[in-house]
Amino acid sequence: WQVFPGDKVDGSSIPQPFWGIQGIGGPFEGKHRYASVFHDKACIVRERPWQQVHEMFHNCCLCAGVSEIQAELFYKAVYIGGPRW
């Protein structure tokens, strides 16, 4: 999993009404922001199965200090609404 300066990312795809909720924030805020950068890059290059990419996002959230409950919610959101290939 690699991301380089200049790689295109759009941050977390969190609907704007949820940005004000503590622990979520906007597309480039919160503990999950780095996980979203890796997830964005992996969704663009599609070198691994989509299921593995979404699982990596979940694991990165946990490593970044996102609570288990919130990481699971984020994971379910990308699993259900994220890209598939």
PDB file of C-alpha atoms in Angstrom:
ATOM      1  CA  TRP A   1       0.000   0.000   0.000  1.00  0.00           C
ATOM      2  CA  GLN A   2       1.728   3.152  -1.180  1.00  0.00           C
ATOM      3  CA  VAL A   3       0.700   6.756  -1.659  1.00  0.00           C
ATOM      4  CA  PHE A   4       3.038   9.388  -3.019  1.00  0.00           C
ATOM      5  CA  PRO A   5       2.997  13.202  -3.016  1.00  0.00           C
ATOM      6  CA  GLY A   6       0.854  14.337  -5.913  1.00  0.00           C
ATOM      7  CA  ASP A   7      -1.355  11.230  -5.959  1.00  0.00           C
ATOM      8  CA  LYS A   8      -5.003  12.141  -6.426  1.00  0.00           C
ATOM      9  CA  VAL A   9      -7.262  11.632  -3.407  1.00  0.00           C
ATOM     10  CA  ASP A  10     -10.588  13.166  -2.414  1.00  0.00           C
ATOM     11  CA  GLY A  11     -10.681  12.406   1.298  1.00  0.00           C
ATOM     12  CA  SER A  12     -13.439  10.578   3.094  1.00  0.00           C
ATOM     13  CA  SER A  13     -16.742  10.415   1.244  1.00  0.00           C
ATOM     14  CA  ILE A  14     -18.728  11.429   4.287  1.00  0.00           C
ATOM     15  CA  PRO A  15     -22.041  13.153   3.587  1.00  0.00           C
ATOM     16  CA  GLN A  16     -21.891  16.789   4.720  1.00  0.00           C
ATOM     17  CA  PRO A  17     -24.659  16.479   7.363  1.00  0.00           C
ATOM     18  CA  PHE A  18     -22.327  14.139   9.318  1.00  0.00           C
ATOM     19  CA  TRP A  19     -19.285  16.451   9.282  1.00  0.00           C
ATOM     20  CA  GLY A  20     -20.230  18.083  12.576  1.00  0.00           C
ATOM     21  CA  ILE A  21     -20.409  14.820  14.519  1.00  0.00           C
ATOM     22  CA  GLN A  22     -17.506  14.458  16.933  1.00  0.00           C
ATOM     23  CA  GLY A  23     -14.955  11.930  15.693  1.00  0.00           C
ATOM     24  CA  ILE A  24     -16.105  12.087  12.080  1.00  0.00           C
ATOM     25  CA  GLY A  25     -15.407  15.578  10.734  1.00  0.00           C
ATOM     26  CA  GLY A  26     -14.996  16.582   7.118  1.00  0.00           C
ATOM     27  CA  PRO A  27     -13.260  14.751   4.260  1.00  0.00           C
ATOM     28  CA  PHE A  28      -9.731  15.549   5.487  1.00  0.00           C
ATOM     29  CA  GLU A  29     -10.314  15.599   9.250  1.00  0.00           C
ATOM     30  CA  GLY A  30     -10.341  13.029  12.005  1.00  0.00           C
ATOM     31  CA  LYS A  31      -8.203  10.064  12.901  1.00  0.00           C
ATOM     32  CA  HIS A  32      -9.382   8.190   9.808  1.00  0.00           C
ATOM     33  CA  ARG A  33      -8.014  10.752   7.327  1.00  0.00           C
ATOM     34  CA  TYR A  34      -4.825   8.831   6.526  1.00  0.00           C
ATOM     35  CA  ALA A  35      -6.789   5.614   6.109  1.00  0.00           C
ATOM     36  CA  SER A  36      -8.985   7.430   3.589  1.00  0.00           C
ATOM     37  CA  VAL A  37      -5.911   8.553   1.625  1.00  0.00           C
ATOM     38  CA  PHE A  38      -4.664   4.965   1.287  1.00  0.00           C
ATOM     39  CA  HIS A  39      -8.194   3.790   0.474  1.00  0.00           C
ATOM     40  CA  ASP A  40      -8.610   6.447  -2.228  1.00  0.00           C
ATOM     41  CA  LYS A  41      -5.334   5.499  -3.899  1.00  0.00           C
ATOM     42  CA  ALA A  42      -6.120   1.781  -3.753  1.00  0.00           C
ATOM     43  CA  CYS A  43      -9.563   2.409  -5.278  1.00  0.00           C
ATOM     44  CA  ILE A  44      -7.964   4.306  -8.159  1.00  0.00           C
ATOM     45  CA  VAL A  45      -5.195   1.828  -9.021  1.00  0.00           C
ATOM     46  CA  ARG A  46      -7.335  -1.287  -8.358  1.00  0.00           C
ATOM     47  CA  GLU A  47      -4.356  -3.611  -8.008  1.00  0.00           C
ATOM     48  CA  ARG A  48      -6.083  -5.674  -5.317  1.00  0.00           C
ATOM     49  CA  PRO A  49      -9.637  -6.969  -4.913  1.00  0.00           C
ATOM     50  CA  TRP A  50     -12.121  -4.370  -3.671  1.00  0.00           C
ATOM     51  CA  GLN A  51     -12.880  -6.457  -0.581  1.00  0.00           C
ATOM     52  CA  GLN A  52      -9.214  -6.401   0.431  1.00  0.00           C
ATOM     53  CA  VAL A  53      -9.023  -2.625  -0.175  1.00  0.00           C
ATOM     54  CA  HIS A  54     -12.009  -1.968   2.087  1.00  0.00           C
ATOM     55  CA  GLU A  55     -10.572  -4.281   4.762  1.00  0.00           C
ATOM     56  CA  MET A  56      -7.274  -2.373   4.587  1.00  0.00           C
ATOM     57  CA  PHE A  57      -9.226   0.845   5.220  1.00  0.00           C
ATOM     58  CA  HIS A  58     -10.757  -0.729   8.339  1.00  0.00           C
ATOM     59  CA  ASN A  59      -7.364  -1.877   9.609  1.00  0.00           C
ATOM     60  CA  CYS A  60      -5.782   1.532   8.937  1.00  0.00           C
ATOM     61  CA  CYS A  61      -8.579   3.199  10.901  1.00  0.00           C
ATOM     62  CA  LEU A  62      -7.864   0.947  13.883  1.00  0.00           C
ATOM     63  CA  CYS A  63      -4.117   1.592  13.644  1.00  0.00           C
ATOM     64  CA  ALA A  64      -4.801   5.336  13.593  1.00  0.00           C
ATOM     65  CA  GLY A  65      -6.688   5.147  16.873  1.00  0.00           C
ATOM     66  CA  VAL A  66     -10.264   5.145  15.557  1.00  0.00           C
ATOM     67  CA  SER A  67     -12.495   3.294  18.028  1.00  0.00           C
ATOM     68  CA  GLU A  68     -13.507  -0.255  17.112  1.00  0.00           C
ATOM     69  CA  ILE A  69     -17.165   0.753  16.866  1.00  0.00           C
ATOM     70  CA  GLN A  70     -16.483   3.728  14.605  1.00  0.00           C
ATOM     71  CA  ALA A  71     -13.982   1.779  12.474  1.00  0.00           C
ATOM     72  CA  GLU A  72     -16.624  -0.909  11.976  1.00  0.00           C
ATOM     73  CA  LEU A  73     -19.189   1.725  10.943  1.00  0.00           C
ATOM     74  CA  PHE A  74     -16.738   3.272   8.474  1.00  0.00           C
ATOM     75  CA  TYR A  75     -15.925  -0.191   7.116  1.00  0.00           C
ATOM     76  CA  LYS A  76     -19.590  -1.054   6.641  1.00  0.00           C
ATOM     77  CA  ALA A  77     -20.147   2.266   4.873  1.00  0.00           C
ATOM     78  CA  VAL A  78     -17.352   1.674   2.343  1.00  0.00           C
ATOM     79  CA  TYR A  79     -18.285  -2.001   1.969  1.00  0.00           C
ATOM     80  CA  ILE A  80     -21.886  -1.096   1.125  1.00  0.00           C
ATOM     81  CA  GLY A  81     -21.401   2.207  -0.697  1.00  0.00           C
ATOM     82  CA  GLY A  82     -17.801   2.107  -1.843  1.00  0.00           C
ATOM     83  CA  PRO A  83     -16.553   1.136  -5.289  1.00  0.00           C
ATOM     84  CA  ARG A  84     -16.432  -2.451  -6.494  1.00  0.00           C
ATOM     85  CA  TRP A  85     -14.509  -3.870  -9.386  1.00  0.00           C
TER      86      TRP A  85
END
